[in-house]
Each structure stands twice: as C-alpha cells, then as structure tokens.
Short mmCIF file of C-alpha atoms and ligand atoms in Angstrom, two decimals:
data_model
loop_
_atom_site.label_atom_id
_atom_site.label_comp_id
_atom_site.label_asym_id
_atom_site.label_seq_id
_atom_site.Cartn_x
_atom_site.Cartn_y
_atom_site.Cartn_z
CA MET M 11 0.00 0.04 0.04
CA SER M 12 1.16 3.47 -0.54
CA PHE M 13 1.77 5.56 2.50
CA GLU M 14 2.91 8.69 0.84
CA ASP M 15 2.48 11.78 2.95
CA ARG M 16 0.71 14.59 1.27
CA LYS M 17 0.74 18.20 2.30
CA THR M 18 -2.94 18.85 1.70
CA GLY M 19 -5.14 16.88 4.04
CA THR M 20 -7.97 15.34 2.19
CA ALA M 21 -11.08 13.80 3.86
CA PRO M 22 -11.51 10.08 3.29
CA ALA M 23 -13.77 8.94 0.63
CA SER M 24 -16.53 7.80 2.98
CA TRP M 25 -16.76 11.25 4.58
CA VAL M 26 -16.80 12.93 1.20
CA SER M 27 -19.55 10.69 0.13
CA MET M 28 -21.64 11.44 3.25
CA TRP M 29 -21.06 15.12 2.70
CA THR M 30 -22.23 14.70 -0.95
CA SER M 31 -25.39 13.12 0.20
CA CYS M 32 -25.91 15.89 2.65
CA VAL M 33 -25.44 18.47 0.00
CA GLY M 34 -28.02 16.54 -2.02
CA CYS M 35 -30.54 17.07 0.70
CA LEU M 36 -29.57 20.75 1.02
CA ARG M 37 -30.03 21.16 -2.65
CA ASP M 38 -33.67 20.16 -2.18
CA LYS M 39 -34.13 22.76 0.51
CA LEU M 40 -32.27 25.86 -0.71
CA SER M 41 -32.28 27.86 -3.73
CA GLU M 42 -29.55 27.38 -6.30
CA ASP M 43 -28.11 30.80 -5.43
CA ILE M 44 -27.90 30.15 -1.74
CA LEU M 45 -26.50 26.68 -2.35
CA LYS M 46 -23.71 28.13 -4.63
CA GLN M 47 -22.98 30.86 -2.27
CA TRP M 48 -23.02 29.21 1.15
CA ILE M 49 -22.84 25.48 0.69
CA LEU M 50 -20.87 24.49 -2.26
CA PRO M 51 -17.69 26.35 -1.12
CA LEU M 52 -17.60 24.29 2.12
CA LYS M 53 -15.49 21.23 2.53
CA ILE M 54 -15.96 18.35 4.91
CA GLN M 55 -13.04 18.10 7.33
CA GLU M 56 -14.10 15.48 9.79
CA VAL M 57 -16.93 13.27 10.72
CA GLY M 58 -16.43 12.51 14.39
CA GLU M 59 -18.39 10.69 17.07
CA SER M 60 -20.40 13.76 17.92
CA ILE M 61 -19.29 16.53 15.63
CA LEU M 62 -19.26 17.24 11.97
CA ALA M 63 -16.25 19.46 11.26
CA ILE M 64 -16.75 21.75 8.14
CA ALA M 65 -13.99 23.85 6.65
CA VAL M 66 -15.07 27.41 5.77
CA PRO M 67 -13.19 29.44 3.29
CA ALA M 68 -12.17 32.98 4.35
CA HIS M 69 -14.63 34.91 2.18
CA LEU M 70 -17.76 33.48 3.95
CA ASP M 71 -19.20 35.03 7.21
CA LEU M 72 -18.72 32.19 9.63
CA ASP M 73 -21.31 33.56 12.10
CA HIS M 74 -23.95 33.94 9.53
CA LEU M 75 -23.23 30.53 8.10
CA SER M 76 -23.52 28.87 11.53
CA ARG M 77 -26.57 30.79 12.69
CA VAL M 78 -28.56 30.53 9.44
CA TYR M 79 -27.56 27.32 7.93
CA GLY M 80 -26.00 25.36 10.84
CA GLY M 81 -29.29 23.67 11.95
CA LEU M 82 -30.25 22.80 8.40
CA ILE M 83 -26.88 21.27 7.64
CA GLU M 84 -27.20 19.19 10.76
CA HIS M 85 -30.72 18.26 9.78
CA CYS M 86 -29.69 17.26 6.29
CA PHE M 87 -26.62 15.27 7.47
CA HIS M 88 -28.96 13.29 9.72
CA GLU M 89 -31.39 12.77 6.94
CA ALA M 90 -28.61 11.64 4.62
CA THR M 91 -26.60 9.47 6.86
CA GLY M 92 -28.70 8.73 9.89
CA ARG M 93 -26.13 10.41 12.10
CA HIS M 94 -27.09 13.15 14.67
CA LEU M 95 -23.92 15.34 14.75
CA ARG M 96 -23.30 18.84 15.78
CA ALA M 97 -21.94 21.06 12.93
CA GLN M 98 -18.71 22.74 13.81
CA PHE M 99 -17.48 25.39 11.35
CA ARG M 100 -13.74 25.92 11.14
CA ARG M 101 -12.18 28.77 9.34
CA GLN M 102 -9.63 27.68 6.75
CA PHE M 103 -7.66 30.32 4.93
CA ASP M 104 -6.04 28.35 2.24
CA MET M 105 -9.25 27.37 0.48
CA PRO M 106 -9.88 28.85 -2.93
CA VAL M 107 -12.18 31.83 -3.21
CA PRO M 108 -14.60 31.47 -6.12
CA SER M 109 -13.71 34.02 -8.86
CA ASN M 110 -17.32 35.06 -9.21
CA HIS M 111 -17.70 35.80 -5.58
CA SER M 112 -19.75 38.71 -4.69
CA PRO M 113 -20.59 39.80 -1.15
CA ALA M 114 -23.75 38.38 0.53
CA VAL M 115 -26.75 39.01 -1.61
CA PRO M 116 -29.41 40.69 0.54
CA PHE M 117 -33.05 39.63 0.25
CA SER M 118 -33.84 41.27 -2.99
CA SER M 119 -36.58 39.87 -5.15
CA LEU M 120 -37.86 36.50 -4.01
CA PRO M 121 -36.19 33.72 -5.84
CA SER M 122 -38.22 31.82 -8.26
CA ILE M 123 -39.71 28.49 -7.47
CA ASP M 124 -37.28 25.83 -7.03
CA LEU M 125 -38.70 22.32 -7.48
CA ASN M 126 -36.80 19.10 -8.09
CA PRO M 127 -38.25 18.03 -11.39
CA GLY M 128 -37.70 14.34 -10.39
CA TYR M 129 -40.04 14.69 -7.46
CA THR M 130 -43.28 13.72 -9.16
CA PHE M 131 -46.31 11.50 -8.33
CA GLU M 132 -45.16 9.19 -11.24
CA GLU M 133 -41.75 8.64 -9.45
CA PHE M 134 -43.29 8.02 -6.04
CA VAL M 135 -43.75 4.43 -5.14
CA VAL M 136 -46.87 4.06 -3.18
CA GLY M 137 -46.93 1.56 -0.35
CA SER M 138 -49.26 0.96 2.52
CA ASN M 139 -47.04 3.30 4.47
CA SER M 140 -47.85 6.18 2.27
CA GLN M 141 -51.10 5.44 0.58
CA PHE M 142 -53.23 7.87 2.50
CA ALA M 143 -50.70 10.75 2.24
CA HIS M 144 -50.28 10.05 -1.51
CA SER M 145 -54.06 10.18 -2.20
CA ALA M 146 -54.52 13.39 -0.17
CA ALA M 147 -51.49 15.04 -1.98
CA LEU M 148 -52.95 13.92 -5.32
CA ALA M 149 -56.39 15.29 -4.48
CA VAL M 150 -54.83 18.65 -3.54
CA ALA M 151 -52.73 18.73 -6.60
CA LYS M 152 -55.80 18.11 -8.86
CA GLU M 153 -57.89 20.83 -7.14
CA PRO M 154 -55.64 23.23 -5.25
CA GLY M 155 -57.75 25.35 -2.80
CA GLY M 156 -60.82 23.55 -3.82
CA SER M 157 -60.69 20.41 -1.75
CA ARG M 158 -61.55 20.13 1.88
CA PHE M 159 -57.92 19.42 2.63
CA ASN M 160 -56.76 22.85 3.30
CA PRO M 161 -54.33 23.03 4.80
CA LEU M 162 -52.95 19.54 4.14
CA LEU M 163 -50.18 18.67 6.61
CA ILE M 164 -47.97 15.60 5.84
CA TYR M 165 -45.90 14.47 8.74
CA GLY M 166 -43.40 11.72 9.39
CA GLY M 167 -39.74 10.79 10.03
CA VAL M 168 -36.75 11.65 7.95
CA GLY M 169 -36.19 10.40 4.45
CA LEU M 170 -39.73 9.00 4.14
CA GLY M 171 -40.84 11.03 1.17
CA LYS M 172 -42.51 14.21 2.64
CA THR M 173 -40.50 16.59 0.51
CA HIS M 174 -41.06 14.41 -2.52
CA LEU M 175 -44.81 14.42 -2.13
CA LEU M 176 -44.89 18.16 -1.37
CA GLN M 177 -42.95 19.01 -4.45
CA ALA M 178 -45.00 16.52 -6.57
CA ILE M 179 -47.94 18.75 -5.77
CA GLY M 180 -46.05 21.69 -7.10
CA ASN M 181 -44.81 19.91 -10.13
CA HIS M 182 -48.25 18.73 -10.88
CA VAL M 183 -49.91 22.14 -10.56
CA LEU M 184 -47.32 23.82 -12.73
CA ARG M 185 -47.62 21.27 -15.36
CA GLU M 186 -51.41 20.99 -15.51
CA MET M 187 -52.68 24.34 -14.53
CA GLU M 188 -51.34 27.29 -16.46
CA GLY M 189 -51.11 30.51 -14.62
CA LYS M 190 -51.14 29.06 -11.13
CA ARG M 191 -48.32 30.38 -8.94
CA VAL M 192 -46.59 27.86 -6.78
CA ARG M 193 -44.31 28.76 -4.00
CA TYR M 194 -42.26 25.99 -2.47
CA ILE M 195 -40.19 27.04 0.53
CA THR M 196 -38.66 25.44 3.60
CA SER M 197 -39.63 27.02 6.83
CA GLU M 198 -35.90 27.57 7.41
CA ALA M 199 -35.68 29.61 4.24
CA PHE M 200 -38.90 31.37 5.21
CA TYR M 201 -37.31 32.36 8.41
CA ARG M 202 -34.19 33.62 6.66
CA GLU M 203 -36.28 35.59 4.18
CA PHE M 204 -38.14 37.18 7.05
CA VAL M 205 -34.97 38.12 8.99
CA GLU M 206 -33.36 39.53 5.94
CA SER M 207 -36.46 41.49 4.82
CA ILE M 208 -36.57 43.06 8.22
CA GLN M 209 -32.92 43.93 7.97
CA HIS M 210 -33.51 45.53 4.57
CA ASN M 211 -36.82 47.10 5.40
CA ARG M 212 -38.72 45.02 2.96
CA ILE M 213 -41.12 43.32 5.12
CA ASN M 214 -44.14 44.84 3.44
CA GLU M 215 -42.85 43.62 0.16
CA MET M 216 -42.43 40.14 1.49
CA SER M 217 -45.75 40.04 3.10
CA SER M 218 -47.56 41.37 0.07
CA PHE M 219 -45.81 38.77 -2.19
CA TYR M 220 -47.11 35.90 -0.08
CA ARG M 221 -50.64 37.33 0.10
CA HIS M 222 -51.09 38.22 -3.45
CA GLU M 223 -48.76 36.42 -5.59
CA VAL M 224 -48.94 32.83 -4.47
CA ASP M 225 -51.71 30.43 -5.27
CA VAL M 226 -50.21 27.31 -3.82
CA LEU M 227 -47.96 27.63 -0.77
CA LEU M 228 -45.85 24.55 -0.04
CA MET M 229 -43.95 24.90 3.16
CA ASP M 230 -41.46 22.19 4.07
CA ASP M 231 -40.37 21.18 7.52
CA VAL M 232 -42.47 23.54 9.41
CA GLN M 233 -41.09 22.43 12.75
CA PHE M 234 -38.08 24.66 12.12
CA LEU M 235 -40.21 27.61 13.03
CA SER M 236 -40.22 26.39 16.55
CA GLY M 237 -39.14 29.12 18.97
CA LYS M 238 -39.01 31.77 16.15
CA ASP M 239 -41.89 33.77 17.46
CA ARG M 240 -41.93 36.73 15.06
CA THR M 241 -41.52 34.52 12.02
CA GLN M 242 -44.54 32.55 13.32
CA GLU M 243 -46.50 35.61 13.69
CA GLU M 244 -45.87 36.71 10.21
CA PHE M 245 -46.56 33.24 8.89
CA PHE M 246 -49.82 33.15 10.89
CA HIS M 247 -51.07 36.31 9.10
CA ILE M 248 -49.98 35.09 5.66
CA PHE M 249 -51.72 31.74 6.38
CA ASN M 250 -54.91 33.41 7.28
CA ALA M 251 -54.93 35.68 4.27
CA LEU M 252 -54.23 32.73 1.89
CA HIS M 253 -56.73 30.47 3.58
CA GLN M 254 -59.38 33.20 3.32
CA SER M 255 -58.90 33.68 -0.36
CA ARG M 256 -59.07 29.89 -0.84
CA LYS M 257 -55.51 29.49 -1.78
CA GLN M 258 -53.93 26.07 -1.12
CA ILE M 259 -51.55 25.49 1.68
CA VAL M 260 -49.57 22.38 2.13
CA LEU M 261 -47.17 21.80 5.07
CA THR M 262 -44.85 19.03 6.10
CA SER M 263 -43.43 18.41 9.53
CA ASP M 264 -41.70 15.82 11.55
CA ALA M 265 -44.51 15.29 14.00
CA PRO M 266 -48.32 15.52 14.10
CA PRO M 267 -49.68 19.07 14.94
CA GLY M 268 -50.40 18.22 18.54
CA GLU M 269 -46.75 17.34 19.19
CA LEU M 270 -45.15 20.25 17.37
CA LYS M 271 -43.27 21.93 20.27
CA GLY M 272 -42.40 25.61 20.33
CA LEU M 273 -45.15 26.59 17.87
CA GLU M 274 -47.84 28.93 18.95
CA ASP M 275 -51.16 27.31 19.76
CA ARG M 276 -53.14 29.48 17.32
CA LEU M 277 -50.87 28.32 14.54
CA VAL M 278 -51.12 24.72 15.52
CA SER M 279 -54.79 24.96 15.67
CA ARG M 280 -54.85 26.38 12.05
CA PHE M 281 -52.87 23.35 10.99
CA GLN M 282 -55.59 21.16 12.23
CA TRP M 283 -58.33 22.87 10.19
CA GLY M 284 -57.80 20.72 7.11
CA LEU M 285 -56.29 17.15 7.05
CA PHE M 286 -53.25 15.88 8.50
CA VAL M 287 -51.76 12.60 7.35
CA ASP M 288 -48.67 10.64 8.13
CA ILE M 289 -46.10 8.70 6.23
CA GLN M 290 -44.81 5.70 7.99
CA ALA M 291 -41.53 3.74 7.25
CA PRO M 292 -41.95 1.58 4.25
CA ASP M 293 -42.41 -2.18 4.83
CA ARG M 294 -40.27 -4.82 3.24
CA GLU M 295 -42.25 -5.13 0.01
CA THR M 296 -42.39 -1.40 -0.50
CA ARG M 297 -38.58 -1.14 0.09
CA GLU M 298 -38.10 -3.75 -2.60
CA ALA M 299 -40.41 -1.86 -5.03
CA ILE M 300 -38.53 1.41 -4.33
CA LEU M 301 -35.17 -0.24 -4.93
CA ARG M 302 -36.33 -1.69 -8.20
CA ARG M 303 -37.74 1.71 -9.33
CA LYS M 304 -34.52 3.55 -8.37
CA ALA M 305 -32.36 0.94 -10.12
CA GLN M 306 -34.51 1.14 -13.21
CA ALA M 307 -34.22 4.94 -13.21
CA GLN M 308 -30.41 4.51 -13.28
CA ASN M 309 -30.45 1.80 -15.90
CA LEU M 310 -28.95 -0.54 -13.39
CA ASN M 311 -29.52 -4.25 -13.57
CA ILE M 312 -29.65 -5.71 -10.03
CA SER M 313 -30.65 -9.23 -9.42
CA GLU M 314 -33.63 -10.14 -7.29
CA ASP M 315 -31.29 -11.71 -4.68
CA ILE M 316 -29.54 -8.39 -4.23
CA ILE M 317 -32.74 -6.36 -4.19
CA SER M 318 -34.03 -8.57 -1.43
CA TYR M 319 -30.72 -8.49 0.59
CA LEU M 320 -30.65 -4.70 0.32
CA ALA M 321 -34.42 -4.37 1.32
CA GLU M 322 -33.66 -6.53 4.34
CA ALA M 323 -30.41 -4.76 5.39
CA ILE M 324 -31.53 -1.19 5.05
CA ASP M 325 -34.72 -0.43 6.78
CA SER M 326 -34.14 3.01 8.11
CA ASN M 327 -35.04 5.54 5.39
CA ILE M 328 -35.62 5.83 1.73
CA ARG M 329 -32.89 8.32 1.21
CA ILE M 330 -30.41 5.76 2.49
CA LEU M 331 -31.92 3.09 0.27
CA GLU M 332 -31.57 5.47 -2.62
CA GLY M 333 -27.91 6.13 -1.55
CA ALA M 334 -27.19 2.47 -1.72
CA VAL M 335 -28.39 2.21 -5.29
CA ARG M 336 -26.23 5.26 -6.24
CA GLN M 337 -23.10 3.69 -4.61
CA LEU M 338 -23.71 0.42 -6.34
CA LEU M 339 -23.74 2.22 -9.56
CA LEU M 340 -20.62 4.30 -8.71
CA GLN M 341 -18.65 1.30 -7.31
CA ALA M 342 -19.62 -0.89 -10.27
CA SER M 343 -18.50 1.72 -12.71
CA ILE M 344 -15.17 2.44 -10.88
CA GLN M 345 -14.29 -1.28 -10.66
CA HIS M 346 -15.68 -2.05 -14.05
CA ALA M 347 -17.49 -4.93 -12.50
CA ASP M 348 -20.84 -6.45 -12.35
CA ILE M 349 -23.08 -5.81 -9.40
CA THR M 350 -22.39 -8.79 -7.12
CA MET M 351 -23.64 -9.70 -3.79
CA GLU M 352 -20.11 -8.97 -2.47
CA LEU M 353 -20.32 -5.36 -3.63
CA ALA M 354 -23.77 -5.03 -2.14
CA GLU M 355 -22.48 -6.28 1.21
CA GLU M 356 -19.54 -3.98 1.05
CA ILE M 357 -21.91 -1.11 0.59
CA VAL M 358 -24.29 -2.18 3.31
CA ASN M 359 -21.25 -2.43 5.58
CA ARG M 360 -20.18 1.10 4.77
CA ILE M 361 -23.54 2.86 5.04
CA GLY M 362 -24.57 0.67 7.89
CA SER M 363 -21.49 1.42 10.06
CA HIS M 364 -23.45 3.83 12.15
CA GLN M 365 -26.28 1.43 12.83
CA PRO M 366 -26.03 -0.52 15.95
CA SER M 367 -23.88 -3.58 15.27
CA ARG M 368 -21.38 -5.60 17.12
CA ARG M 369 -18.63 -3.69 18.63
CA PRO M 370 -15.29 -5.49 18.11
CA THR M 371 -12.84 -5.66 20.97
CA SER M 372 -9.22 -4.37 20.67
CA GLY M 373 -8.16 -8.02 20.53
CA ASP M 374 -10.38 -8.88 17.59
CA ILE M 375 -8.89 -5.75 15.79
CA THR M 376 -5.25 -6.51 16.39
CA THR M 377 -5.70 -10.15 15.32
CA MET M 378 -7.52 -9.28 12.16
CA VAL M 379 -5.09 -6.56 11.19
CA ALA M 380 -2.09 -8.70 11.99
CA GLY M 381 -3.42 -11.31 9.71
CA TYR M 382 -3.73 -8.86 6.89
CA PHE M 383 -0.19 -7.67 7.19
CA GLU M 384 1.03 -11.14 8.07
CA VAL M 385 2.82 -10.11 11.21
CA GLU M 386 2.56 -11.25 14.85
CA ALA M 387 -0.21 -9.63 16.74
CA ASP M 388 1.99 -9.25 19.89
CA LYS M 389 4.44 -7.11 17.92
CA ILE M 390 1.80 -4.55 17.23
CA LEU M 391 1.22 -4.00 20.87
CA GLU M 392 4.86 -3.69 21.73
CA GLN M 393 6.66 -0.41 22.63
CA GLY M 394 9.26 -0.53 19.92
CA ARG M 395 8.56 0.41 16.32
CA GLY M 396 9.29 -2.99 14.84
CA THR M 397 9.47 -3.62 11.10
CA LYS M 398 7.74 -1.39 8.55
CA GLU M 399 4.84 -3.88 8.25
CA VAL M 400 4.48 -3.99 12.07
CA ALA M 401 4.39 -0.14 12.14
CA GLN M 402 1.86 0.08 9.39
CA ALA M 403 -0.33 -2.60 10.92
CA ARG M 404 -0.31 -0.78 14.24
CA GLN M 405 -1.41 2.48 12.49
CA LEU M 406 -4.28 0.59 10.81
CA ALA M 407 -5.29 -1.06 14.11
CA MET M 408 -5.34 2.36 15.79
CA PHE M 409 -7.47 3.76 13.05
CA ILE M 410 -9.90 0.95 13.12
CA MET M 411 -10.21 1.18 16.89
CA LYS M 412 -11.13 4.82 16.52
CA GLU M 413 -13.73 4.04 13.94
CA LEU M 414 -15.34 1.07 15.56
CA THR M 415 -15.00 1.40 19.30
CA SER M 416 -15.80 4.22 21.68
CA SER M 417 -12.27 4.31 23.09
CA SER M 418 -10.73 7.70 23.47
CA LEU M 419 -7.53 8.54 21.45
CA LYS M 420 -5.63 8.59 24.74
CA SER M 421 -6.74 5.00 25.69
CA ILE M 422 -6.07 3.74 22.12
CA GLY M 423 -2.53 5.05 22.44
CA GLN M 424 -2.16 3.33 25.80
CA SER M 425 -3.30 -0.07 24.52
CA PHE M 426 -0.65 0.07 21.84
CA GLY M 427 2.51 0.05 24.10
CA GLY M 428 1.71 3.31 25.88
CA ARG M 429 1.99 5.57 22.90
CA ASP M 430 0.65 9.07 23.29
CA HIS M 431 -2.38 10.78 21.86
CA SER M 432 -0.51 12.54 19.12
CA THR M 433 0.93 9.30 17.72
CA VAL M 434 -2.66 8.11 17.45
CA VAL M 435 -3.71 11.18 15.64
CA HIS M 436 -0.76 10.73 13.24
CA ALA M 437 -1.61 7.18 12.60
CA ILE M 438 -5.29 8.00 11.85
CA LYS M 439 -4.28 10.77 9.36
CA THR M 440 -1.81 8.48 7.62
CA ILE M 441 -4.35 5.84 7.11
CA GLU M 442 -6.94 8.27 5.96
CA LYS M 443 -4.58 9.70 3.36
CA ALA M 444 -3.52 6.08 2.26
CA MET M 445 -7.25 5.23 1.89
CA GLU M 446 -7.90 8.21 -0.19
CA LYS M 447 -4.95 7.63 -2.41
CA ASP M 448 -5.17 3.95 -2.87
CA ASP M 449 -8.40 2.44 -3.78
CA SER M 450 -7.46 -1.23 -3.26
CA PHE M 451 -6.15 -0.35 0.25
CA ARG M 452 -9.44 1.39 0.96
CA LYS M 453 -11.33 -1.64 -0.08
CA SER M 454 -9.32 -3.87 2.19
CA VAL M 455 -9.84 -1.60 5.12
CA ASP M 456 -13.63 -1.57 4.42
CA ALA M 457 -13.57 -5.33 4.22
CA ILE M 458 -11.63 -5.81 7.49
CA MET M 459 -14.08 -3.39 9.24
CA GLY M 460 -16.94 -5.14 7.56
CA LYS M 461 -15.86 -8.46 9.00
CA LEU M 462 -15.21 -7.05 12.38
CA THR M 463 -18.61 -5.70 12.73
CA SER M 464 -20.67 -8.31 11.01
CA LYS M 465 -20.00 -11.58 12.99
P1 ADP W 21 -38.39 13.58 3.75
O1 ADP W 21 -38.75 14.92 3.20
O2 ADP W 21 -39.53 12.87 4.35
O3 ADP W 21 -37.22 13.62 4.74
P2 ADP W 21 -37.66 13.04 1.03
O4 ADP W 21 -39.04 13.39 0.29
O5 ADP W 21 -36.59 14.10 0.94
O6 ADP W 21 -37.90 12.68 2.56
O7 ADP W 21 -37.18 11.63 0.47
C1 ADP W 21 -35.90 11.11 0.52
C2 ADP W 21 -35.46 10.54 -0.89
O8 ADP W 21 -36.21 9.35 -0.93
C3 ADP W 21 -35.90 11.44 -1.98
O9 ADP W 21 -34.86 11.37 -2.91
C4 ADP W 21 -37.13 10.83 -2.49
O10 ADP W 21 -37.21 10.99 -3.90
C5 ADP W 21 -36.96 9.38 -2.14
N1 ADP W 21 -38.25 8.78 -1.81
C6 ADP W 21 -38.96 8.98 -0.70
N2 ADP W 21 -40.08 8.20 -0.67
C7 ADP W 21 -40.24 7.73 -1.88
C8 ADP W 21 -41.17 6.85 -2.57
N3 ADP W 21 -42.25 6.48 -1.90
N4 ADP W 21 -40.92 6.39 -3.79
C9 ADP W 21 -39.77 6.81 -4.48
N5 ADP W 21 -38.83 7.56 -3.80
C10 ADP W 21 -39.01 8.06 -2.61
MG1 MG W 22 -37.90 16.75 3.58
#
C-alpha cells in the first residue's frame, strides 16, 4: 500500500460521500443561489463521534453561516446518513475563493420557485405506509384550494418522502394548471427571508408577495419555525390571508400538529383545520419496490437476490436506500465490475457502520489486522517500532479502533504500548490519506471493518 504523505489533508472517501449526500439534501431545500454561495464552497473536514467539522473559506461569514444554515446542515446530514452530529465550522484560509464571488446578496426579489423535477407522483412508489398521504396529496394537486384538505399537513420521520410528495404537488400544478403560482419554501428559508427582509426594510414587500402572488404555498419542515416567534406571527397572518382567499396551503413536519413543540397554539390549531396525514416507514415489499424503481431509473441491472438483501439490510429510510443504489452504480463503474452480492455487502457495511452492530474488541482488531499484514499480533502491541509492516499494521489497528470502538484517542494510544495521543492522531491521518490515495487499500480496510462488525 502507498503511505505517501501529502501536504494537503483530504477527507477520506466515506466522509466525502456522506457530505455529498448531505449536500444533495440541502439542494432540495435551498435555492440554487444560496447553495452556490453558502454550501458548495464548504468542505468536509471530519466526521467525528459527535461533531461534523466543516472547513469554511475565508470569504464566507462564519457567524452567519452557523446561525442561518447550521441547523439545516445538521438536519440534512442526519437525513442523509442517519447520524445526529453537531456542525462545527472551522475557518480555513487556504481554500480557494470562487472567482465570481460577490458579497452576501441581501434579500432582493424573491427567488423563483425551485422544485426538483424528479419529485413527481409518477416517481413516487406508493406503499401501505404512504397510501393515504399520497391520495391526499394527489387530491390537492388536482384541485388546489378547492378540496376540503386545506391546509394539508404531511408528517413523518426523515427520508420517508414528505418533501417528494410536497414537491410533486407543485410539479403537478405547474404542469397541469397554467397561470397558477406555486411557492415552495422550507420554513428555514422562510425564516431567513423574514430576517433579511426586516434588515433591509422590505417586510411589506415580502408580506404582500405571499398574500397576493402565491396560489399554492408549499412549506416544508414547518417544525423549524419552533421558537421563532416573530416569524411564526408573520406566517400566521400570511396563512390566514391565503386561507381566506381559498389558496392552497400544504405543510410538512416531523410530528403531528399536537406534538409540534415551540409553535404557537393558534398556529397549530390552524394546521388542524384541514387534514393531517402521516407517512410511515416503508415495509419490506415497499422497500423492494422502491429499490427496483430506483435501479430502473439509473438503468442498473440488479438481481432479485440483491434487491431482497438490500431491502432486508436497510430499513431505516428511503434516502439511505436510494444512496445504496447510487453507490452500487458508482462502485460498479469504478471497478468495471458487475453488481455482485459481495459489492452489495460492502456497501451495506459502509452505510450501515453507524447502525447498531457488534462492537469488536481491541483483541479482535489486532488479530484481524495482524493477519492482513502477516505479522505477529503481539508485535503490534509492543513499545518498539518494529518492522515497517508492524508499524503500518499498528497504524491501521489504531485507525480501526477509533472508527469502531468508543475508546478515546488517549486510551487507544495506551493499549498500543503506551503511545501518546499525538501518535494516534498521526496514525489516523496517515491511514486516511492512504485510503484516499489507494483504492485497493481502502477496499481492504472496508472489508476488514465489515468483517469485524458483522459476525
Ligand atoms: P423527507 O422529506 O420525508 O425527509 P424526502 O422526500 O426528501 O424525505 O425523500 C428522501 C429521498 O427518498 C428522496 O430522494 C425521494 O425521492 C426518495 N423517496 C422517498 N419516498 C419515496 C417513494 N415512496 N418512492 C420513491 N422515492 C421516494
Ligand atoms: Mg424533507
């Protein structure tokens, strides 16, 4: 394996792929301009046990970033990877400044609607978990403002298709009903618009836009308004005005109205005027149907065995299921290989590493790593450096211990011949770089970790 030291620290491929999924989620929730300005310049630096460290180039306002987008980034990271981490923004001065960078664009005109064209009713796989929500959404899309379902509130856990259904309504209306004006916005973005329009004295403009220039208001993740009293008040008035003029309102949230904490009672009671429906986690058959559909969309030929294996192994959320298909496609094309069960297992191990699984002991780890390098396990634990292979095996064992156990860096160092914390840090960095550079090494490490956690 190549252990070349490189000056520029790069994040391991698995972190980069987690971050890419997270950005995918942010893309659904933010306008293209905001995404370009605030999110795309960021780099993933570290995915720790409890923090998500993000490198911020010098031209971005760190406070603003953390205040306005921090929560949303954490939310999306959770949605994309299943991990609940706290975002930590770290200033990094040697990152490139985009050449077209202009200073923060204040709230000017409201950005145009921003719907993902792929989020349609046709692409939505209906299962018993989502049947009711799907019919209600379709009814609203066919007759916005005219059905009894006003407002319609769709609630449920992350990655279960709320945003998809919400945007499907928007896409349907835009396609079928000429002249209807659709406004899709997350409540986080609504909050931001509100704050910025106050700062720039444009509150009347904003309020008049929502009252008079929107026929269908789609507000995503309304729970984010929690505790933001003034934004809630503004929304309350907009809600009333729209409702009175029989304009359609559709909301999503992570909990039923009665359990939305931090929202004013009068707002919550409005949410209960129409219909609220939930989306549940999909059952096994629905997961299989979704996998088939996603594979088909990517022109990917996956055998029924593998579909069935994936549907069994990944039962958390649909975004993660979708991520598995994307990774299969990617890996198969990188390796110029067919999609085999082995590849599917490798991917499940990788995405599933955060799911509760067996925690290997330090003994398991050293034995397994020693086997890989063909060295004696005892030598890895000794104080002296030993041969090159022993030193490398030790570094890998330290890395795996950090990844798979809850041991602190200090105690990891102690178990390997009383080495100090900085030696462990160095070992971890070295392995990360090697994994980043050397694909076959990365695969071996993934396989070792997979074996260690799967027994
Ligand atoms: P939520 O808003 O509930 O967190 P999303 O709507 O963002 O979840 O869904 C996550 C991903 O899973 C999206 O890419 C979406 O297209 C896909 N997805 C969710 N439910 C379905 C479904 N029933 N059929 C097809 N794709 C789905
Ligand atoms: Mg969503």
